[in-house]
XYZ file of C-alpha atoms in Angstrom:
739
model
C -31.323 -8.192 41.803
C -30.331 -5.843 44.630
C -29.191 -5.844 48.262
C -29.027 -3.334 51.069
C -26.883 -3.379 54.174
C -29.110 -4.161 57.196
C -29.829 -1.215 59.477
C -28.209 1.305 57.231
C -30.999 3.038 55.395
C -28.598 5.599 53.973
C -26.501 2.959 52.286
C -27.177 2.987 48.558
C -28.903 0.044 46.977
C -26.341 -2.138 45.288
C -26.972 -3.800 41.967
C -25.340 -7.133 42.546
C -25.369 -7.959 38.840
C -22.787 -5.205 38.449
C -20.433 -7.113 40.680
C -20.380 -10.242 38.589
C -18.487 -10.421 35.329
C -20.495 -11.779 32.414
C -20.287 -15.453 31.710
C -17.696 -16.144 29.063
C -19.608 -17.244 25.946
C -19.141 -20.811 24.887
C -18.124 -19.573 21.456
C -15.278 -17.470 22.863
C -11.765 -18.565 22.035
C -8.838 -18.649 24.421
C -6.658 -15.685 23.491
C -3.523 -16.721 25.296
C -1.388 -13.944 23.840
C -3.683 -11.345 25.410
C -4.094 -13.188 28.688
C -0.317 -13.267 28.995
C -0.199 -9.532 28.430
C -2.694 -8.957 31.223
C -0.691 -11.180 33.552
C 2.286 -8.924 32.791
C 0.428 -6.059 34.471
C 1.123 -7.565 37.884
C 3.009 -4.986 39.949
C 1.903 -2.016 37.834
C -0.544 0.558 39.092
C -2.881 0.397 36.103
C -3.694 -1.980 33.281
C -5.730 -0.198 30.603
C -7.738 -1.956 27.890
C -8.934 0.857 25.658
C -10.594 0.347 22.281
C -13.946 1.033 20.624
C -17.109 -0.989 20.943
C -17.065 -4.533 19.743
C -13.437 -5.426 20.354
C -14.203 -7.904 23.096
C -12.834 -6.002 26.077
C -15.347 -7.379 28.529
C -15.117 -10.924 27.198
C -11.340 -10.832 27.418
C -11.360 -9.618 31.010
C -14.026 -12.126 32.005
C -11.928 -14.944 30.573
C -8.854 -13.599 32.333
C -10.734 -13.431 35.644
C -11.927 -17.014 35.223
C -8.327 -18.168 34.913
C -6.888 -15.755 37.475
C -4.591 -16.986 40.224
C -5.579 -14.061 42.464
C -8.859 -12.843 43.961
C -10.599 -10.527 41.491
C -13.179 -7.878 42.293
C -15.380 -6.770 39.380
C -17.564 -3.702 38.920
C -19.471 -2.990 35.719
C -19.821 0.771 35.738
C -22.780 2.733 34.455
C -24.095 6.282 34.561
C -25.304 5.815 38.107
C -21.718 5.538 39.285
C -21.179 9.212 38.542
C -22.316 9.551 42.116
C -19.148 8.790 44.053
C -21.068 7.233 46.864
C -22.722 4.744 44.559
C -19.409 4.134 42.852
C -17.378 3.388 45.937
C -20.130 1.466 47.617
C -20.058 -0.934 44.705
C -16.249 -1.100 44.755
C -16.130 -1.861 48.454
C -18.816 -4.505 48.131
C -16.997 -6.113 45.218
C -13.751 -6.234 47.184
C -15.538 -7.759 50.157
C -16.983 -10.492 47.954
C -13.614 -11.246 46.407
C -11.689 -11.236 49.709
C -13.586 -12.690 52.682
C -11.056 -11.220 55.115
C -11.713 -7.732 53.803
C -13.909 -5.782 56.264
C -16.269 -4.384 53.696
C -19.018 -3.563 56.164
C -16.892 -1.228 58.293
C -15.520 0.567 55.273
C -18.883 0.780 53.556
C -20.258 2.564 56.566
C -17.908 5.448 55.928
C -18.777 5.899 52.272
C -22.024 7.873 52.466
C -20.897 10.627 54.786
C -17.104 10.673 55.202
C -14.885 12.845 53.053
C -13.866 10.743 50.124
C -10.183 11.440 49.657
C -9.502 12.210 53.278
C -11.269 9.233 54.890
C -12.922 6.739 52.569
C -10.164 6.200 50.054
C -7.277 6.262 52.565
C -9.217 3.736 54.614
C -9.633 1.600 51.522
C -5.901 1.747 50.780
C -5.041 0.752 54.343
C -7.463 -2.143 54.174
C -5.921 -3.296 50.909
C -2.455 -3.287 52.488
C -3.622 -6.054 54.780
C -4.721 -8.236 51.901
C -2.579 -10.314 49.630
C -2.407 -9.865 45.869
C -5.716 -9.098 44.215
C -7.234 -7.526 41.117
C -9.867 -4.782 40.778
C -11.620 -4.597 37.410
C -13.599 -1.470 36.478
C -15.425 -2.282 33.269
C -17.120 0.268 30.977
C -15.198 3.137 32.494
C -16.242 5.383 29.604
C -19.722 5.538 31.088
C -18.415 7.703 33.909
C -18.841 11.389 33.061
C -18.546 12.921 36.531
C -15.258 14.691 37.178
C -15.497 13.782 40.847
C -15.910 10.093 40.101
C -12.995 10.078 37.686
C -10.781 12.048 40.051
C -11.486 9.634 42.878
C -10.372 6.683 40.728
C -7.233 8.607 39.770
C -6.479 9.126 43.431
C -6.773 5.407 44.157
C -4.488 4.535 41.257
C -1.818 6.856 42.624
C -1.990 5.395 46.133
C -2.926 1.749 45.695
C -0.506 -0.833 47.108
C 1.720 -2.672 44.655
C -0.122 -5.871 45.530
C -3.268 -4.594 43.791
C -3.647 -4.608 40.012
C -6.291 -2.157 38.853
C -7.697 -2.979 35.420
C -9.846 -0.491 33.507
C -11.743 -1.269 30.324
C -12.956 1.710 28.326
C -13.990 2.679 24.852
C -11.744 5.723 25.059
C -8.742 6.899 26.981
C -9.968 7.859 30.455
C -8.996 11.277 31.874
C -6.445 9.750 34.203
C -2.727 10.515 34.620
C -1.785 8.073 31.857
C 1.269 9.981 30.638
C 2.773 10.067 34.113
C 2.080 6.385 34.693
C 3.506 5.517 31.294
C 6.667 7.500 31.959
C 7.173 5.665 35.245
C 6.592 2.255 33.711
C 3.458 1.797 35.805
C 1.006 1.451 32.911
C 0.140 -1.622 30.872
C -1.861 -0.829 27.724
C -3.869 -3.054 25.436
C -5.232 -1.281 22.380
C -7.456 -2.139 19.449
C -4.503 -3.219 17.351
C -3.738 -5.989 19.820
C -7.367 -7.042 20.315
C -7.981 -7.496 16.594
C -8.387 -11.126 15.650
C -5.515 -12.713 13.794
C -6.390 -15.034 10.932
C -5.657 -18.022 13.157
C -7.934 -16.713 15.906
C -10.648 -15.905 13.394
C -10.447 -19.390 11.920
C -10.791 -20.937 15.365
C -13.703 -18.654 16.230
C -15.621 -19.019 12.963
C -14.947 -22.652 12.236
C -14.218 -24.391 15.531
C -16.623 -22.405 17.708
C -19.341 -21.391 15.245
C -18.972 -24.391 12.918
C -19.173 -22.305 9.742
C -16.625 -24.450 7.922
C -15.224 -21.506 5.968
C -12.300 -21.909 3.604
C -9.023 -20.278 4.702
C -9.292 -17.668 1.967
C -12.781 -16.702 3.125
C -11.564 -16.344 6.693
C -8.685 -14.181 5.485
C -11.071 -12.000 3.483
C -13.369 -11.481 6.458
C -10.414 -10.557 8.650
C -9.189 -8.082 6.040
C -12.579 -6.468 5.526
C -13.342 -6.168 9.228
C -9.735 -5.312 10.117
C -9.970 -8.079 12.685
C -12.824 -6.386 14.533
C -14.338 -9.166 16.677
C -17.847 -7.729 16.587
C -17.692 -7.407 12.836
C -16.580 -10.999 12.485
C -19.346 -12.206 14.762
C -22.001 -10.166 13.008
C -20.723 -11.453 9.693
C -20.976 -14.959 11.131
C -24.605 -14.330 12.030
C -25.339 -13.523 8.419
C -23.592 -16.724 7.273
C -25.201 -19.183 9.657
C -27.265 -21.890 7.955
C -26.564 -20.417 4.526
C -25.470 -22.849 1.808
C -23.654 -20.203 -0.263
C -21.223 -19.025 2.401
C -18.391 -18.307 -0.033
C -20.521 -15.984 -2.148
C -21.831 -14.215 0.926
C -18.318 -13.701 2.239
C -17.299 -12.191 -1.068
C -20.270 -9.832 -0.882
C -19.867 -8.913 2.780
C -19.245 -5.178 2.883
C -20.800 -3.993 6.092
C -24.296 -3.297 4.822
C -26.047 -6.334 6.285
C -29.012 -5.705 8.528
C -27.212 -7.152 11.558
C -24.342 -4.701 11.273
C -26.513 -1.660 10.592
C -28.673 -2.525 13.583
C -25.553 -2.816 15.712
C -24.371 0.545 14.501
C -27.619 2.270 15.335
C -28.086 0.567 18.686
C -24.556 0.459 20.040
C -22.764 3.424 18.577
C -24.767 6.155 16.889
C -27.609 6.169 19.372
C -25.191 7.051 22.143
C -24.181 10.356 20.579
C -25.850 13.689 20.210
C -27.743 14.315 16.945
C -25.163 16.819 15.727
C -22.348 14.324 16.308
C -24.308 11.655 14.475
C -24.793 14.010 11.542
C -21.084 14.823 11.551
C -20.051 11.175 11.435
C -22.637 10.154 8.859
C -21.881 12.974 6.443
C -18.103 12.854 6.738
C -18.171 9.091 6.220
C -18.118 9.738 2.460
C -14.466 10.729 2.972
C -11.619 8.257 2.991
C -9.672 10.483 5.373
C -10.672 13.596 7.220
C -9.188 16.772 8.626
C -10.901 19.774 10.129
C -10.855 22.030 7.052
C -12.046 19.233 4.772
C -14.911 18.451 7.118
C -15.841 22.120 7.276
C -15.974 22.225 3.475
C -17.995 19.049 3.118
C -20.445 19.998 5.865
C -20.582 23.632 4.735
C -20.127 24.587 8.365
C -17.462 25.463 10.898
C -16.318 23.884 14.132
C -15.123 20.559 12.766
C -11.825 20.867 14.589
C -13.567 20.719 17.947
C -15.770 17.823 16.900
C -12.798 15.838 15.617
C -10.898 16.499 18.809
C -13.835 15.254 20.836
C -14.237 12.133 18.730
C -10.508 11.452 18.806
C -10.530 11.596 22.578
C -13.458 9.213 22.703
C -11.598 6.751 20.480
C -14.738 6.263 18.397
C -13.394 4.225 15.496
C -11.323 7.226 14.501
C -7.761 6.311 13.588
C -5.092 9.067 13.572
C -2.978 9.077 10.441
C -0.199 11.412 11.538
C 1.699 12.295 14.659
C 0.092 15.729 14.860
C -3.373 14.179 14.801
C -4.536 16.427 12.000
C -5.691 13.632 9.706
C -7.911 10.732 10.684
C -9.934 7.972 9.150
C -12.844 5.978 10.410
C -12.390 2.257 10.926
C -13.109 0.810 7.500
C -16.058 -1.303 8.480
C -17.426 1.475 10.657
C -17.181 3.881 7.722
C -19.090 1.446 5.539
C -21.796 1.197 8.156
C -22.026 4.962 8.403
C -22.333 5.278 4.634
C -25.088 2.708 4.566
C -26.942 4.607 7.280
C -26.383 7.912 5.457
C -27.847 6.398 2.306
C -30.861 5.320 4.297
C -31.392 8.636 6.068
C -30.281 11.287 3.563
C -29.775 9.742 0.110
C -30.373 13.072 -1.622
C -27.339 14.580 0.143
C -24.699 12.021 -0.880
C -23.798 13.475 -4.291
C -23.529 16.989 -2.899
C -21.179 15.824 -0.144
C -18.954 14.167 -2.752
C -19.050 17.321 -4.897
C -17.864 19.465 -2.015
C -15.106 16.965 -1.262
C -14.014 17.054 -4.910
C -13.784 20.837 -4.887
C -11.741 20.851 -1.677
C -9.340 18.129 -2.814
C -8.814 19.662 -6.227
C -7.977 23.019 -4.670
C -5.625 21.242 -2.257
C -3.848 19.315 -5.006
C -4.843 15.897 -3.707
C -5.802 14.558 -7.088
C -6.606 10.951 -6.228
C -9.269 12.005 -3.786
C -10.552 14.729 -6.113
C -11.046 12.170 -8.890
C -12.609 9.663 -6.520
C -15.209 12.110 -5.256
C -15.948 13.537 -8.706
C -16.652 10.045 -10.006
C -18.805 9.279 -6.986
C -20.814 12.436 -7.686
C -20.970 11.619 -11.432
C -19.233 14.887 -12.306
C -17.895 13.419 -15.527
C -16.872 16.669 -17.231
C -14.844 17.722 -14.211
C -13.126 14.395 -13.723
C -12.410 14.074 -17.463
C -10.543 17.362 -17.403
C -8.636 16.367 -14.297
C -7.553 12.995 -15.689
C -6.504 14.579 -18.968
C -4.372 17.062 -17.037
C -2.689 14.607 -14.698
C -2.491 11.160 -16.318
C 1.130 11.678 -17.375
C 2.223 12.149 -13.790
C 0.499 8.911 -12.810
C 2.046 7.055 -15.746
C 5.494 8.346 -14.869
C 4.971 7.020 -11.371
C 3.992 3.619 -12.723
C 0.362 4.097 -11.743
C -1.244 3.214 -15.021
C -3.576 0.801 -13.265
C -5.088 3.697 -11.318
C -5.828 5.613 -14.510
C -7.389 2.570 -16.126
C -9.536 1.946 -13.061
C -10.836 5.508 -13.197
C -11.646 5.146 -16.886
C -13.660 2.000 -16.226
C -15.918 4.006 -13.945
C -17.140 6.170 -16.825
C -20.312 5.074 -18.611
C -19.498 3.857 -22.126
C -21.535 6.567 -23.798
C -19.560 9.233 -21.922
C -16.138 7.690 -22.496
C -16.594 6.919 -26.183
C -17.417 10.482 -27.151
C -14.627 12.063 -25.103
C -11.580 12.521 -27.381
C -9.280 13.457 -24.515
C -10.127 10.405 -22.452
C -9.835 8.057 -25.400
C -6.383 9.442 -26.168
C -5.408 8.880 -22.545
C -6.760 5.345 -22.680
C -4.795 4.575 -25.861
C -1.597 5.657 -24.172
C -2.246 3.835 -20.934
C -3.218 0.513 -22.487
C -0.098 0.772 -24.650
C 1.998 1.295 -21.539
C 0.383 -1.856 -20.184
C 1.397 -3.799 -23.297
C -2.149 -4.283 -24.607
C -1.573 -3.802 -28.333
C -4.950 -4.995 -29.609
C -6.809 -2.755 -27.189
C -4.618 0.192 -28.136
C -5.413 -0.307 -31.807
C -9.137 -0.586 -31.050
C -9.090 2.691 -29.116
C -7.175 4.415 -31.911
C -9.736 3.180 -34.434
C -12.565 4.546 -32.299
C -10.773 7.871 -31.978
C -10.226 8.247 -35.703
C -13.974 8.003 -36.220
C -14.535 11.165 -34.164
C -14.374 14.766 -35.277
C -12.106 17.432 -33.850
C -8.857 15.472 -33.771
C -6.879 18.596 -34.664
C -8.314 20.645 -31.819
C -5.768 21.521 -29.205
C -3.566 21.820 -27.385
C -4.449 19.022 -24.992
C -4.142 19.407 -21.215
C -1.234 16.916 -21.206
C 0.845 19.221 -23.426
C 0.386 17.535 -26.809
C -0.615 19.721 -29.717
C -3.786 17.776 -30.550
C -5.339 14.329 -30.455
C -3.895 13.652 -33.892
C -0.442 14.627 -32.649
C -0.965 12.393 -29.624
C -1.662 9.421 -31.884
C 1.443 10.152 -33.939
C 3.642 10.237 -30.833
C 1.984 7.059 -29.615
C 2.841 5.245 -32.855
C 6.422 6.419 -32.560
C 6.674 5.227 -28.968
C 4.924 1.886 -29.406
C 5.750 0.424 -32.807
C 5.393 -3.192 -31.652
C 8.521 -4.631 -33.265
C 8.850 -2.147 -36.100
C 12.149 -0.280 -35.767
C 11.673 1.502 -39.070
C 8.249 2.650 -37.919
C 9.693 4.130 -34.737
C 12.320 6.027 -36.709
C 9.778 7.295 -39.201
C 7.076 8.454 -36.795
C 9.564 9.562 -34.178
C 11.449 11.811 -36.546
C 8.253 13.364 -37.871
C 6.763 13.873 -34.408
C 9.975 15.365 -33.020
C 9.932 17.961 -35.774
C 6.280 18.764 -35.096
C 6.545 18.998 -31.335
C 9.950 20.646 -31.084
C 12.364 20.655 -28.124
C 9.996 22.821 -26.077
C 7.278 20.182 -25.964
C 7.008 18.119 -22.764
C 6.704 15.118 -25.073
C 9.969 15.729 -26.870
C 11.945 13.574 -24.372
C 9.609 10.668 -25.114
C 10.478 10.982 -28.769
C 14.215 11.297 -28.181
C 14.108 8.148 -26.053
C 12.091 6.271 -28.700
C 14.559 7.286 -31.383
C 17.499 6.400 -29.171
C 16.053 2.962 -28.481
C 15.423 2.388 -32.200
C 19.011 3.338 -33.045
C 20.210 0.972 -30.300
C 18.185 -1.842 -31.871
C 19.773 -0.958 -35.222
C 23.293 -1.096 -33.735
C 23.726 2.583 -34.534
C 25.273 3.227 -31.171
C 26.524 6.756 -31.828
C 23.057 8.002 -32.750
C 21.523 5.987 -29.928
C 23.859 7.431 -27.338
C 23.283 10.993 -28.528
C 19.510 10.691 -28.387
C 19.480 8.931 -25.028
C 21.800 11.480 -23.439
C 19.451 14.164 -24.705
C 16.603 12.372 -22.954
C 18.512 12.144 -19.684
C 18.820 15.936 -19.727
C 15.345 16.849 -20.984
C 13.288 14.113 -19.362
C 13.443 15.337 -15.762
C 12.689 18.898 -16.843
C 9.454 17.693 -18.395
C 8.805 15.254 -15.533
C 9.000 12.376 -17.992
C 10.426 9.949 -15.475
C 9.785 6.685 -17.291
C 11.911 7.628 -20.288
C 14.503 9.245 -18.020
C 14.941 5.972 -16.139
C 14.881 3.887 -19.311
C 17.474 6.100 -20.988
C 19.932 5.680 -18.131
C 19.543 1.914 -18.381
C 19.946 1.924 -22.158
C 23.048 4.120 -21.885
C 24.469 1.604 -19.421
C 23.957 -1.163 -21.974
C 25.663 0.908 -24.659
C 28.586 1.689 -22.350
C 28.944 -2.045 -21.800
C 28.986 -2.733 -25.531
C 31.738 -0.158 -25.868
C 33.770 -1.575 -23.002
C 33.387 1.364 -20.637
C 32.920 -0.753 -17.550
C 32.955 1.922 -14.855
C 30.460 4.062 -16.763
C 28.334 0.992 -17.392
C 28.092 0.196 -13.687
C 27.504 3.816 -12.685
C 24.679 4.316 -15.168
C 23.020 1.060 -14.144
C 23.101 2.158 -10.505
C 21.738 5.593 -11.408
C 18.865 3.997 -13.301
C 17.974 1.817 -10.325
C 18.161 4.706 -7.883
C 16.037 7.037 -10.011
C 13.494 4.268 -10.487
C 13.356 3.724 -6.746
C 12.892 7.438 -6.119
C 10.086 7.663 -8.673
C 8.327 4.507 -7.524
C 9.177 2.684 -10.754
C 11.476 -0.030 -9.450
C 9.078 -2.835 -10.340
C 7.233 -1.126 -13.184
C 6.902 -3.044 -16.417
C 7.717 0.123 -18.383
C 11.346 0.115 -17.236
C 12.311 -3.541 -16.997
C 15.588 -2.687 -18.746
C 16.954 -1.256 -15.524
C 17.320 -4.802 -14.212
C 18.751 -5.998 -17.508
C 21.322 -3.210 -17.347
C 22.260 -4.014 -13.766
C 22.553 -7.721 -14.574
C 24.773 -7.061 -17.586
C 26.950 -4.739 -15.485
C 27.348 -7.411 -12.799
C 28.276 -10.009 -15.399
C 30.849 -7.653 -16.861
C 32.461 -7.478 -13.407
C 32.799 -11.248 -13.352
C 29.725 -11.848 -11.174
C 27.461 -13.988 -13.369
C 25.659 -15.699 -10.496
C 24.754 -12.328 -9.001
C 23.746 -11.105 -12.457
C 21.271 -13.871 -13.228
C 18.524 -12.851 -10.750
C 18.588 -9.286 -12.065
C 18.457 -10.478 -15.659
C 15.554 -12.792 -14.899
C 13.758 -9.994 -13.098
C 14.215 -7.753 -16.118
C 12.827 -10.451 -18.404
C 9.843 -10.952 -16.143
C 8.974 -7.247 -16.239
C 9.629 -6.872 -19.961
C 7.487 -9.897 -20.659
C 4.604 -8.260 -18.792
C 4.993 -5.093 -20.823
C 4.938 -7.264 -23.956
C 6.995 -4.938 -26.142
C 8.642 -7.579 -28.351
C 12.008 -5.949 -29.003
C 12.440 -5.092 -25.335
C 11.873 -8.698 -24.368
C 14.308 -9.914 -27.043
C 16.958 -7.548 -25.701
C 16.521 -9.002 -22.231
C 16.663 -12.588 -23.489
C 19.819 -11.915 -25.494
C 21.435 -10.389 -22.425
C 20.561 -13.426 -20.324
C 21.759 -16.175 -22.692
C 25.561 -15.676 -22.494
C 25.465 -15.168 -18.734
C 23.446 -18.330 -18.220
C 25.855 -20.211 -20.495
C 28.846 -18.929 -18.543
C 27.411 -20.457 -15.361
C 26.955 -23.807 -17.086
C 23.190 -23.482 -17.522
C 23.155 -24.192 -21.240
C 19.506 -25.206 -21.150
C 18.381 -21.786 -19.907
C 20.620 -20.057 -22.444
C 19.253 -22.051 -25.368
C 15.657 -21.600 -24.204
C 16.141 -17.823 -24.026
C 17.600 -17.761 -27.545
C 14.830 -19.938 -28.927
C 12.216 -17.629 -27.447
C 14.007 -14.584 -28.831
C 14.099 -16.143 -32.295
C 10.388 -16.902 -32.191
C 9.584 -13.324 -31.175
C 11.800 -11.816 -33.864
C 10.019 -13.884 -36.473
C 6.805 -11.989 -35.679
C 8.330 -8.493 -35.782
C 7.853 -6.307 -38.901
C 11.347 -4.814 -38.652
C 13.529 -6.026 -35.753
C 16.568 -3.979 -36.764
C 19.931 -5.554 -35.979
C 18.592 -7.845 -33.283
C 18.674 -10.958 -35.506
C 22.429 -10.410 -35.897
C 22.794 -10.166 -32.142
C 20.806 -13.362 -31.842
C 23.228 -15.171 -34.139
C 26.171 -13.931 -32.105
C 24.482 -14.988 -28.879
C 23.938 -18.496 -30.234
C 27.649 -18.756 -30.904
C 28.380 -17.482 -27.400
C 26.186 -20.162 -25.891
C 28.390 -22.830 -27.482
C 31.628 -21.499 -25.913
C 32.504 -23.255 -22.690
C 35.752 -21.601 -21.613
C 35.542 -19.064 -18.796
C 35.575 -15.376 -19.622
C 39.095 -14.036 -20.274
C 40.901 -11.909 -17.771
C 43.032 -10.044 -20.348
C 41.632 -6.562 -20.942
C 41.075 -5.341 -24.484
C 41.997 -1.794 -25.418
C 39.306 0.655 -26.481
C 40.423 0.294 -30.115
C 40.328 -3.503 -29.863
C 36.851 -3.379 -28.391
C 35.743 -1.209 -31.305
C 37.254 -3.651 -33.770
C 35.628 -6.591 -32.007
C 32.226 -4.906 -32.168
C 32.658 -4.307 -35.896
C 33.724 -7.890 -36.397
C 30.353 -8.854 -35.045
C 28.592 -6.738 -37.676
C 29.586 -9.156 -40.449
C 31.855 -6.687 -42.264
C 35.089 -7.865 -43.812
C 38.414 -6.834 -42.308
C 39.074 -4.534 -45.293
C 35.668 -2.851 -44.818
C 36.393 -2.387 -41.119
C 39.823 -0.929 -41.876
C 38.259 1.578 -44.256
C 35.642 2.597 -41.707
C 38.315 3.142 -39.057
C 40.664 4.931 -41.472
C 43.532 2.515 -40.813
C 45.475 0.217 -43.114
C 44.482 -3.397 -43.590
C 47.734 -4.539 -41.916
C 47.051 -2.381 -38.864
C 43.539 -3.751 -38.632
C 44.785 -7.317 -38.988
C 47.263 -6.746 -36.163
C 44.400 -5.644 -33.926
C 42.458 -8.772 -34.845
C 45.399 -11.076 -33.993
C 45.857 -9.286 -30.668
C 42.162 -9.771 -29.898
C 42.389 -13.493 -30.719
C 45.436 -13.861 -28.482
C 43.874 -12.087 -25.507
C 40.623 -13.995 -25.834
C 42.346 -17.320 -26.399
C 40.462 -18.056 -29.612
C 41.381 -18.747 -33.233
C 38.322 -17.625 -35.190
C 36.146 -14.608 -35.647
C 33.052 -16.513 -34.472
C 34.725 -17.568 -31.233
C 36.042 -14.057 -30.647
C 32.571 -12.622 -31.066
C 31.162 -15.251 -28.757
C 33.740 -14.395 -26.071
C 33.154 -10.680 -26.491
C 32.592 -8.879 -23.167
C 29.016 -7.579 -23.292
């Protein structure tokens, strides 16, 4: 449909459909939060809605216009508006239709021949001054490529009366003085992040408007996978309509449906030059991109300029840093690109991943290097890389990542790779999966070459690795830890990066045996050597274990300091909630209880138990349960205390050699029966030593001999302990012992 001003043959033909906003679809939802934001643009020179295709810019503005309390002029721009005469003829006509008092005919007569910024636009501004409040919407502004057309709009924005709200919708930031407007508070911006559908909006759209009757979890999954992209949600809805198995289809929705690919080709890719299409398709194999990475993957140069161009066009490219060096494609958009790449150039995909692997490995970005090597099926390369780096991931608590990588190997490749099987044995042990660890060890022992070495992780051989593993994970066998740990420590020597693991294992075993002097010596050795070898798990664990020992020996300040140091190092290393170091929370809880804060201690103790239960190392869990029981009892929660002790007893019954932990269990049961509050009288260091030895079951004469004091002196210490604790028997004294 078109119209021409009568008697003015030089007046351009106007496309009246451009002056009418699209009808708001019946399925559209009322997005009040966004409408309110647009209303807030009243009094500002420019309201900018800038985001990529499919975010509902036009629909939002059409809905806002329908509910507007002011006259609204609308122009849908296209390539023809690069001619400033065509552009401003449409704008004037739109304003005349919105405001009957506006003399559009007189102004339109000036457009074809008069100087634009000297006559036409000043005349337009003067005419607008005579009007009341109104809105001018310029939709699809990105379709303007003429510098003259853009400059003329910029001029109007700078001079428009405050009564006029100019609204621009664009797929990219327009070349307008945005920074200056922003600095003056004259710019309202709505970006993709705000136009994304929330879960509530998606539920209303998919269920109330489209009647899909999706479960809340399916709606949430669609929102997550599309990142709230309205077009993605709608296209997903198209694929779900009239399908009985909606839940299964939602689970499978990954952006490769025909609807989405068609949208990609028609609405996005087709609008770009072939070389830009090739750039986007081939770099879509990357999770994140920078110029040098793109150059490497494309085996070309000039990626910096292409990225800069794409970033300016806001084409689903999300900056990841303030310097705009790293970007990623919108997740769904990247999936669509990959699907299209697979359709167009399937033979190129592996080579692109190989180039990405080489670049990332040289750059030290191991996660990405492994990812791309696996994608390219470069199993020898990725095996070597995992064998070199798995310790660093384990120390950071990222065992799940290593296991996930291992699952991506074909069985026939994994089961003949001694290095990878050794890694798997370690990692499943760290995850507390004893049966699986034993199965992997059995498979390894059936292979040849177990004495070949050294391994990339620093162990002398696969056989040595298995020996260290048995020393570290004895599954309730304290004697086994001491045996294998001592042998392995001699074999590896202090120069081995695995020596701190062995010193920690030996220290822990001595702690379980109540040999606190040996335990403390070994654990302090670990605290020194562990960081040097980047063995962070045992470094953190040793600090926590030393805190527990300091508590047993009555060194309260040291106990609290070591517990805090363990927590802080765990936080720094990303291990705060790792199952491998649950004792850090046990140590902090015990330290809090020792300061007379049992209610504050309980959450930490429970957290430690939760983590140690997940790790499933039996003696670790028993230690946490025994720490919890007296604190729970002191708060009056006898039921929790007894339950913890019962569980500890059941676990100890399954352990081959639980060390001295059964004795501690007996003492804890006595403690749970004591109801008096903890004493305030402080015991001396000597009295604390005597009290600890009383708990070992030795007679007073045996204790006196061990301490090299007379029986009478020892008995005097015992009477002083009873008096300070307010008890009359050894059992009660032990039960009241400060942990």
